[in-house]
Coordinates of N, CA and C in Angstrom, one line a residue:
X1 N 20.5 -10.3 -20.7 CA 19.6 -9.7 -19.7 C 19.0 -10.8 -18.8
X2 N 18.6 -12.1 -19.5 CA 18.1 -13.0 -18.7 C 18.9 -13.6 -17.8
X3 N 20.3 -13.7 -18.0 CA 21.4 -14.2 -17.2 C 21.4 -13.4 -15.8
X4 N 21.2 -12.1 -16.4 CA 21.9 -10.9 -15.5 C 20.5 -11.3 -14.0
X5 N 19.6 -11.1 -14.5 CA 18.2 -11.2 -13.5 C 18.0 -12.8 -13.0
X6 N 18.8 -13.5 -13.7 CA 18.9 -15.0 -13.3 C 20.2 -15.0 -12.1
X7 N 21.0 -14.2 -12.1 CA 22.0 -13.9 -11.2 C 21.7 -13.2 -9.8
X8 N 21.0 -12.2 -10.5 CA 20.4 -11.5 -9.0 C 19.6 -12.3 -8.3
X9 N 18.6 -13.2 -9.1 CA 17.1 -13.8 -8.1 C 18.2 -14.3 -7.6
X10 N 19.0 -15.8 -7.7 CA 19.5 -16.7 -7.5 C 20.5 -16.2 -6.1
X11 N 21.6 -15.7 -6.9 CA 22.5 -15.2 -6.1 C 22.9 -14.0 -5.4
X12 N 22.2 -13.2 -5.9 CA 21.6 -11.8 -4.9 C 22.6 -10.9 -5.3
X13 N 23.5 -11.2 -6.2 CA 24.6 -10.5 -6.8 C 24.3 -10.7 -8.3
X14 N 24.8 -9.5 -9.3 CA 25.2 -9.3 -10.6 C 26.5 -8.3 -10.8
X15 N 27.0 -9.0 -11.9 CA 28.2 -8.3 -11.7 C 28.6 -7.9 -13.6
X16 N 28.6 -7.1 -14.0 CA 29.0 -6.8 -15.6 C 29.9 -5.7 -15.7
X17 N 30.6 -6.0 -16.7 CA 32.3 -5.0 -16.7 C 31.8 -3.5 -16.8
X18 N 30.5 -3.4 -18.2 CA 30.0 -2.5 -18.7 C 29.0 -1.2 -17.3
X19 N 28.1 -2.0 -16.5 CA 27.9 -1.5 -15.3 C 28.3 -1.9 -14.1
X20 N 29.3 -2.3 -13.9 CA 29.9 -2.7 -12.5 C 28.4 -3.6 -11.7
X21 N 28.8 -3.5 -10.8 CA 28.2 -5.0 -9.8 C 26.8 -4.3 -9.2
X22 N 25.7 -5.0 -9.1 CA 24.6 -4.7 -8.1 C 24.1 -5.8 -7.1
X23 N 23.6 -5.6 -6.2 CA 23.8 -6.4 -4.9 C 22.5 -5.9 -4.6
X24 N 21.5 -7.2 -4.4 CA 19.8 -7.2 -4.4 C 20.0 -6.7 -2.6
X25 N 20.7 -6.7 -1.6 CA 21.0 -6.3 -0.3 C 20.6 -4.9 -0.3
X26 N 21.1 -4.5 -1.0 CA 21.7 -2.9 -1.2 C 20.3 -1.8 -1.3
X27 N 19.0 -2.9 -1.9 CA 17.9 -2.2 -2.2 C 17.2 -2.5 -1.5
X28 N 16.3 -1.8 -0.3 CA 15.5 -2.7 0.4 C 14.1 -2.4 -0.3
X29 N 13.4 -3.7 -0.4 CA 11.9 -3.2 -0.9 C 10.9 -2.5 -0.3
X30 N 11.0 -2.4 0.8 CA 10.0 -1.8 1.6 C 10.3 -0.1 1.3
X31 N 11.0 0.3 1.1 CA 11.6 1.8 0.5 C 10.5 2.3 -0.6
X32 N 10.2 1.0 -1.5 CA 9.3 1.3 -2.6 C 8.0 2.1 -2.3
X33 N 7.6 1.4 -1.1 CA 6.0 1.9 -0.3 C 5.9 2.9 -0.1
X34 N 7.5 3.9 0.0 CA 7.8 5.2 0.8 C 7.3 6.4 -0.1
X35 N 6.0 6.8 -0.8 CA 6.1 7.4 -1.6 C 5.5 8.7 -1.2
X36 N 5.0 8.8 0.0 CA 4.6 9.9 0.6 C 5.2 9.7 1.6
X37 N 4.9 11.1 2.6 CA 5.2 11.6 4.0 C 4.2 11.8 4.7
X38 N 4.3 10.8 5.7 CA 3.4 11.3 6.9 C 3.0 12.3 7.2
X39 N 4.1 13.3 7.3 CA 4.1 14.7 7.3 C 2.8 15.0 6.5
X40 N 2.3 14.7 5.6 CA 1.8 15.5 4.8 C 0.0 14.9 4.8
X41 N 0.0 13.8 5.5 CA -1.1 13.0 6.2 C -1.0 13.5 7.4
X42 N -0.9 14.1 8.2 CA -1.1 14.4 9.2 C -1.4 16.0 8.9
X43 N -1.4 16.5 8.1 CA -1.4 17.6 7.8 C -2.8 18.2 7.4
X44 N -2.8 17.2 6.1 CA -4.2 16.8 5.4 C -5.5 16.5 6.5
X45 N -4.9 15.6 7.3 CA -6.2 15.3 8.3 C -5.9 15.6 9.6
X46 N -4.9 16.2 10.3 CA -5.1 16.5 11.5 C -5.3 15.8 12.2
X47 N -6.2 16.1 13.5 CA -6.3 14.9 14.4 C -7.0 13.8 14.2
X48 N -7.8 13.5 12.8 CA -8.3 12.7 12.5 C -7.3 11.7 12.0
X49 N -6.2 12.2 12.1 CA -5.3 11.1 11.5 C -5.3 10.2 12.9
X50 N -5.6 10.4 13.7 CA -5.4 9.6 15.0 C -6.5 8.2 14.9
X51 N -7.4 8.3 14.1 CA -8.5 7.2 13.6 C -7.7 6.1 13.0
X52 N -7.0 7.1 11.6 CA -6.3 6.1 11.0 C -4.9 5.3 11.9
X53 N -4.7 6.1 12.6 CA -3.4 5.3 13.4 C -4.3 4.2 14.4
X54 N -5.3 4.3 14.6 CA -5.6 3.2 15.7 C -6.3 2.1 14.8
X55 N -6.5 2.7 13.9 CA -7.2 1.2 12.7 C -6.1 0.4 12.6
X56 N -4.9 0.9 12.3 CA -3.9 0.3 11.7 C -4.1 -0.2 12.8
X57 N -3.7 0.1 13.9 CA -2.8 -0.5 15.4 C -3.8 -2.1 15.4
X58 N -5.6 -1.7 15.4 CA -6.3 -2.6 15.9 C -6.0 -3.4 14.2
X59 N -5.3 -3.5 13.5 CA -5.6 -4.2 11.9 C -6.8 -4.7 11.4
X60 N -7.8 -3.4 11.4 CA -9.0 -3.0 11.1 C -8.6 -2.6 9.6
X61 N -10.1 -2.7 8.6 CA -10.0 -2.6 7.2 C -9.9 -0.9 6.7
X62 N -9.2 -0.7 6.0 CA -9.0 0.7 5.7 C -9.3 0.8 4.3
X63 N -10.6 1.5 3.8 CA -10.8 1.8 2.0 C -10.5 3.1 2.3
X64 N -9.6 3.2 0.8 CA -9.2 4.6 0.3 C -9.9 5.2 -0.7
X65 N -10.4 6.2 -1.4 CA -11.0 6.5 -2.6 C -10.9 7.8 -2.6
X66 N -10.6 7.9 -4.5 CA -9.7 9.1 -5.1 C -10.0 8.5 -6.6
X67 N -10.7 9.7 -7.2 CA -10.9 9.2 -9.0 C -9.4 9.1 -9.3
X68 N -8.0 9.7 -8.8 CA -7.3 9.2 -9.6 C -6.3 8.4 -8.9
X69 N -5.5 7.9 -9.8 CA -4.8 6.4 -9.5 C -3.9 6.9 -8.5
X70 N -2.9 7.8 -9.4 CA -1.8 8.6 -8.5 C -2.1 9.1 -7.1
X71 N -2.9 9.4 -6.8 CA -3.2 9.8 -5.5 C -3.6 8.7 -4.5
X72 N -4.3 7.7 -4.8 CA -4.6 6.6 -4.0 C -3.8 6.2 -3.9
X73 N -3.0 5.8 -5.2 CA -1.3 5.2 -4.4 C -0.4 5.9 -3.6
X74 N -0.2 7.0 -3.4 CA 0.3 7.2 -2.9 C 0.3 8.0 -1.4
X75 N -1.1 8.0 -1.4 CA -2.1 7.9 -0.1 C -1.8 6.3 1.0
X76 N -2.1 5.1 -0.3 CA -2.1 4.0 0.5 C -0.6 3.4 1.0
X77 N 0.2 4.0 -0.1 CA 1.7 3.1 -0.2 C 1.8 4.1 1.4
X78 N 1.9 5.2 1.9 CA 1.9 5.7 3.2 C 1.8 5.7 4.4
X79 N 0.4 5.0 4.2 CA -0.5 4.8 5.6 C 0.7 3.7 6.1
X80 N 0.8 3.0 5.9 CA 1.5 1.8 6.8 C 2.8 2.6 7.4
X81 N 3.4 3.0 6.9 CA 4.4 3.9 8.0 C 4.0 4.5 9.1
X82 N 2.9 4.8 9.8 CA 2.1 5.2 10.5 C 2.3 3.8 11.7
X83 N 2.7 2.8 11.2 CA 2.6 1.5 12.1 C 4.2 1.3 11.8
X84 N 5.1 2.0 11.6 CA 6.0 1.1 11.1 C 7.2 -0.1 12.1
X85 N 6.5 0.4 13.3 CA 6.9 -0.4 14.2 C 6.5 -2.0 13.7
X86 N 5.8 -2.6 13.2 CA 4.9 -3.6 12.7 C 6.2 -4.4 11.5
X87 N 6.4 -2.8 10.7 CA 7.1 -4.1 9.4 C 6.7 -4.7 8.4
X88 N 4.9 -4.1 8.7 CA 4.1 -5.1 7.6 C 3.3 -4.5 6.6
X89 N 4.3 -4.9 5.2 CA 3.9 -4.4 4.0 C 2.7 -5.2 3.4
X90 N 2.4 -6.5 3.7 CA 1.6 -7.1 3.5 C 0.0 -7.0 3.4
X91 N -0.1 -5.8 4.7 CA -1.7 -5.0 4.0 C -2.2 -4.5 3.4
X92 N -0.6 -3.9 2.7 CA -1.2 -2.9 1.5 C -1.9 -3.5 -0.1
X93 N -3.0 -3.1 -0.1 CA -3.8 -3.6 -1.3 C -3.7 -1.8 -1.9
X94 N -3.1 -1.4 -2.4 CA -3.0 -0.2 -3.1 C -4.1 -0.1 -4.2
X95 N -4.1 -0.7 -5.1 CA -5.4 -0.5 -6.0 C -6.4 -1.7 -6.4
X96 N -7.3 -1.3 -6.1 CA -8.0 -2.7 -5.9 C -9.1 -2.6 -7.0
X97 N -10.0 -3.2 -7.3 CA -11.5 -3.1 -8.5 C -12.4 -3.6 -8.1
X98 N -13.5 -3.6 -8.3 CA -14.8 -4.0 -7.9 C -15.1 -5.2 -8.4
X99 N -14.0 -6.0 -8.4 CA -14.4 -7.5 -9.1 C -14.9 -8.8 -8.2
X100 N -15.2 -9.4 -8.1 CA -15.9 -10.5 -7.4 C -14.1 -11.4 -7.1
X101 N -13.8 -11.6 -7.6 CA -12.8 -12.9 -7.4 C -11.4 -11.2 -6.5
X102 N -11.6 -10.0 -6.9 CA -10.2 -9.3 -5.7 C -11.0 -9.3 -4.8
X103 N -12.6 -9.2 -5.0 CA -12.9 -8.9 -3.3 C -12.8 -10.0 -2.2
X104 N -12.7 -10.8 -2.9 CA -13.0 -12.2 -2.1 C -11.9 -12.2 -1.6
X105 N -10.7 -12.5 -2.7 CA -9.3 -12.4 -2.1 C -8.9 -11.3 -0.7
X106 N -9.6 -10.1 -0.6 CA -9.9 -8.8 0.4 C -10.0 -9.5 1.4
X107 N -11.6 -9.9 1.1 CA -12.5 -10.7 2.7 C -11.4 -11.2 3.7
X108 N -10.6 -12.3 2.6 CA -10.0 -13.3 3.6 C -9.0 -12.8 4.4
X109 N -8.4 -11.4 4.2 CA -8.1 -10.5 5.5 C -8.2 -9.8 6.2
X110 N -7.7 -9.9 7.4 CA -8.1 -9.9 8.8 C -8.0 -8.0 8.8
X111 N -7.2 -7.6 8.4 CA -6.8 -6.0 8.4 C -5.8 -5.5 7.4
X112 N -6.7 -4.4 6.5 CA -5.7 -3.7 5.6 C -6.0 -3.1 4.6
X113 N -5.3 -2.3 4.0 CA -5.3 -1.2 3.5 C -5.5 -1.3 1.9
X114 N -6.9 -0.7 1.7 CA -7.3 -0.8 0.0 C -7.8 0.5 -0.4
X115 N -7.1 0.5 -1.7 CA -7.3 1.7 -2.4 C -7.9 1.7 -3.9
X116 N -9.1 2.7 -4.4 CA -9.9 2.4 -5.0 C -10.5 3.7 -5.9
X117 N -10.7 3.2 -6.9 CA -10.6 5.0 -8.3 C -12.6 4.8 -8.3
X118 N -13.1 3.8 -7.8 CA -14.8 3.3 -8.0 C -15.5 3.9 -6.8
X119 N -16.3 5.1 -6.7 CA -16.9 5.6 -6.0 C -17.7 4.7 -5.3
X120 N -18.2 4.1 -6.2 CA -19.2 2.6 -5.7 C -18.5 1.9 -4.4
X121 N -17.5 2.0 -3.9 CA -17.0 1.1 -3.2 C -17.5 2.0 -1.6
X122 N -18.2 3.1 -1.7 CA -18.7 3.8 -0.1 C -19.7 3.0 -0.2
X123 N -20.5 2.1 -0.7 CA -22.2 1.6 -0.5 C -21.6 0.0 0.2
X124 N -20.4 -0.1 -0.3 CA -20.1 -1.5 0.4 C -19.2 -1.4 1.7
X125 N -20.3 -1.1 2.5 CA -19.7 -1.1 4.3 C -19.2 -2.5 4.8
X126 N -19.4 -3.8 3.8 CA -18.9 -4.8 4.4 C -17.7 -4.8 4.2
X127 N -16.7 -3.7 3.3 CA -15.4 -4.1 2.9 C -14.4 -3.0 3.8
X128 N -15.3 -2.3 4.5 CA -14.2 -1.4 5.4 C -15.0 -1.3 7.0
X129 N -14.2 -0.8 7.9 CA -14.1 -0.5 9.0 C -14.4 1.1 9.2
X130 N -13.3 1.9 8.2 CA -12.8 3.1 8.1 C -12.7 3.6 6.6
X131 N -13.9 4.6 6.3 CA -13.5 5.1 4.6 C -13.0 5.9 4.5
X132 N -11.9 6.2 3.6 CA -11.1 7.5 3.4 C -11.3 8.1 2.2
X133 N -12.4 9.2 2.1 CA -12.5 9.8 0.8 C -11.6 11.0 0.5
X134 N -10.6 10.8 -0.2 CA -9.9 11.8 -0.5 C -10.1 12.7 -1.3
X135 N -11.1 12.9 -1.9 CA -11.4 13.6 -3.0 C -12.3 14.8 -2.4
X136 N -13.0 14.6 -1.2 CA -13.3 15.3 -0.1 C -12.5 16.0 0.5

Protein backbone atom coordinates (compact mmCIF):
# COMPACT_ATOMS: atom_id res chain seq x y z
CA UNK A 1 0.00 0.00 0.00
CA UNK A 2 2.80 2.31 0.99
CA UNK A 3 4.68 1.68 -2.31
CA UNK A 4 1.55 2.10 -4.27
CA UNK A 5 0.91 5.94 -2.63
CA UNK A 6 4.74 6.41 -2.70
CA UNK A 7 4.25 5.94 -6.58
CA UNK A 8 1.41 8.23 -7.06
CA UNK A 9 2.92 11.29 -4.76
CA UNK A 10 6.22 10.83 -6.49
CA UNK A 11 5.41 9.85 -9.97
CA UNK A 12 1.81 10.71 -10.54
CA UNK A 13 1.33 7.13 -11.83
CA UNK A 14 0.51 3.61 -10.06
CA UNK A 15 0.29 0.77 -11.83
CA UNK A 16 -0.78 -3.00 -10.26
CA UNK A 17 -1.70 -6.13 -12.33
CA UNK A 18 -4.58 -6.83 -9.69
CA UNK A 19 -6.22 -3.09 -10.42
CA UNK A 20 -4.66 -1.87 -13.42
CA UNK A 21 -2.98 1.64 -13.55
CA UNK A 22 -4.21 5.14 -11.87
CA UNK A 23 -2.89 8.41 -12.99
CA UNK A 24 -3.13 11.34 -10.18
CA UNK A 25 -3.83 13.58 -13.77
CA UNK A 26 -7.02 11.91 -14.27
CA UNK A 27 -8.45 13.24 -10.88
CA UNK A 28 -8.68 16.85 -10.61
CA UNK A 29 -8.96 18.11 -6.97
CA UNK A 30 -10.94 20.83 -7.30
CA UNK A 31 -13.95 18.43 -8.31
CA UNK A 32 -13.84 17.50 -4.56
CA UNK A 33 -15.37 21.17 -3.61
CA UNK A 34 -18.19 20.29 -6.16
CA UNK A 35 -20.58 19.13 -3.71
CA UNK A 36 -23.51 21.23 -4.28
CA UNK A 37 -25.18 23.20 -7.23
CA UNK A 38 -25.37 26.53 -7.58
CA UNK A 39 -28.59 25.88 -8.91
CA UNK A 40 -29.75 25.21 -5.68
CA UNK A 41 -28.13 28.45 -4.01
CA UNK A 42 -29.55 30.55 -6.10
CA UNK A 43 -32.73 28.99 -5.50
CA UNK A 44 -32.49 28.96 -1.67
CA UNK A 45 -31.67 32.77 -1.76
CA UNK A 46 -32.71 34.27 -4.79
CA UNK A 47 -31.54 37.58 -5.40
CA UNK A 48 -29.84 37.72 -2.36
CA UNK A 49 -27.46 35.49 -3.82
CA UNK A 50 -26.25 38.49 -5.70
CA UNK A 51 -24.53 39.70 -2.11
CA UNK A 52 -22.86 36.57 -1.96
CA UNK A 53 -21.52 36.78 -5.57
CA UNK A 54 -20.14 40.37 -4.99
CA UNK A 55 -18.35 39.34 -1.59
CA UNK A 56 -16.65 36.79 -3.34
CA UNK A 57 -15.79 39.11 -6.35
CA UNK A 58 -14.60 41.94 -3.71
CA UNK A 59 -12.71 38.76 -1.46
CA UNK A 60 -14.67 39.96 1.43
CA UNK A 61 -15.03 37.44 4.56
CA UNK A 62 -18.02 35.08 4.21
CA UNK A 63 -19.28 33.08 7.85
CA UNK A 64 -21.59 30.31 7.16
CA UNK A 65 -23.70 28.76 10.04
CA UNK A 66 -25.78 25.55 10.33
CA UNK A 67 -26.00 23.25 13.61
CA UNK A 68 -25.09 20.60 11.27
CA UNK A 69 -21.83 19.71 9.70
CA UNK A 70 -23.28 18.24 6.51
CA UNK A 71 -24.91 21.22 5.41
CA UNK A 72 -22.25 23.77 6.08
CA UNK A 73 -20.09 21.73 4.02
CA UNK A 74 -21.74 21.62 1.55
CA UNK A 75 -23.04 25.14 1.53
CA UNK A 76 -19.31 26.32 1.75
CA UNK A 77 -17.49 23.66 -0.57
CA UNK A 78 -20.21 25.67 -3.29
CA UNK A 79 -19.99 29.15 -2.81
CA UNK A 80 -16.61 29.38 -4.65
CA UNK A 81 -18.07 28.21 -7.90
CA UNK A 82 -19.94 31.28 -7.90
CA UNK A 83 -16.39 32.91 -8.70
CA UNK A 84 -15.13 30.12 -10.66
CA UNK A 85 -13.61 32.27 -13.02
CA UNK A 86 -10.83 32.89 -10.10
CA UNK A 87 -9.73 29.12 -9.66
CA UNK A 88 -9.33 29.74 -6.10
CA UNK A 89 -9.90 26.93 -3.79
CA UNK A 90 -7.80 28.43 -1.27
CA UNK A 91 -10.62 30.43 0.60
CA UNK A 92 -12.44 27.79 1.49
CA UNK A 93 -12.25 27.27 5.38
CA UNK A 94 -15.30 24.79 5.36
CA UNK A 95 -15.38 24.02 9.00
CA UNK A 96 -13.87 26.10 11.32
CA UNK A 97 -14.21 26.25 15.69
CA UNK A 98 -14.12 28.85 17.90
CA UNK A 99 -10.56 28.30 18.93
CA UNK A 100 -8.09 31.10 19.44
CA UNK A 101 -5.07 29.65 17.45
CA UNK A 102 -8.05 28.76 13.91
CA UNK A 103 -9.10 32.24 14.35
CA UNK A 104 -6.02 33.82 14.16
CA UNK A 105 -4.95 31.66 11.38
CA UNK A 106 -8.66 33.24 9.76
CA UNK A 107 -7.62 36.96 10.54
CA UNK A 108 -4.54 36.62 8.49
CA UNK A 109 -6.88 36.40 5.41
CA UNK A 110 -7.65 38.92 3.21
CA UNK A 111 -11.04 37.06 1.90
CA UNK A 112 -12.95 33.84 2.49
CA UNK A 113 -15.15 31.53 3.09
CA UNK A 114 -15.81 29.90 6.80
CA UNK A 115 -18.18 27.60 7.84
CA UNK A 116 -19.38 26.98 11.43
CA UNK A 117 -21.90 24.42 13.61
CA UNK A 118 -21.18 27.47 16.89
CA UNK A 119 -24.06 29.81 16.85
CA UNK A 120 -21.66 31.97 18.89
CA UNK A 121 -19.84 32.95 15.89
CA UNK A 122 -23.01 35.79 14.82
CA UNK A 123 -21.63 38.07 18.08
CA UNK A 124 -18.15 38.10 16.42
CA UNK A 125 -18.64 40.74 13.57
CA UNK A 126 -14.89 41.06 13.44
CA UNK A 127 -14.66 37.64 11.67
CA UNK A 128 -17.18 38.39 8.71
CA UNK A 129 -18.14 40.91 6.25
CA UNK A 130 -21.29 38.77 5.25
CA UNK A 131 -23.27 36.10 7.72
CA UNK A 132 -24.96 33.36 6.26
CA UNK A 133 -27.39 31.76 8.60
CA UNK A 134 -28.68 28.82 7.12
CA UNK A 135 -30.61 27.38 9.55
CA UNK A 136 -32.92 30.48 8.97
Amino acid sequence: MMESYIAVLTKGICQSEENGSFLSRDFDGRKAYLAGSIKDIVSQFGMETVILHTALMLKKRIVVYHPKIEAVQEFTRTLPALVWHRQDWTILHSYMHLHAEELEGLQMCTGYIAGFVELEVSNRPDLYDVFVNLAD
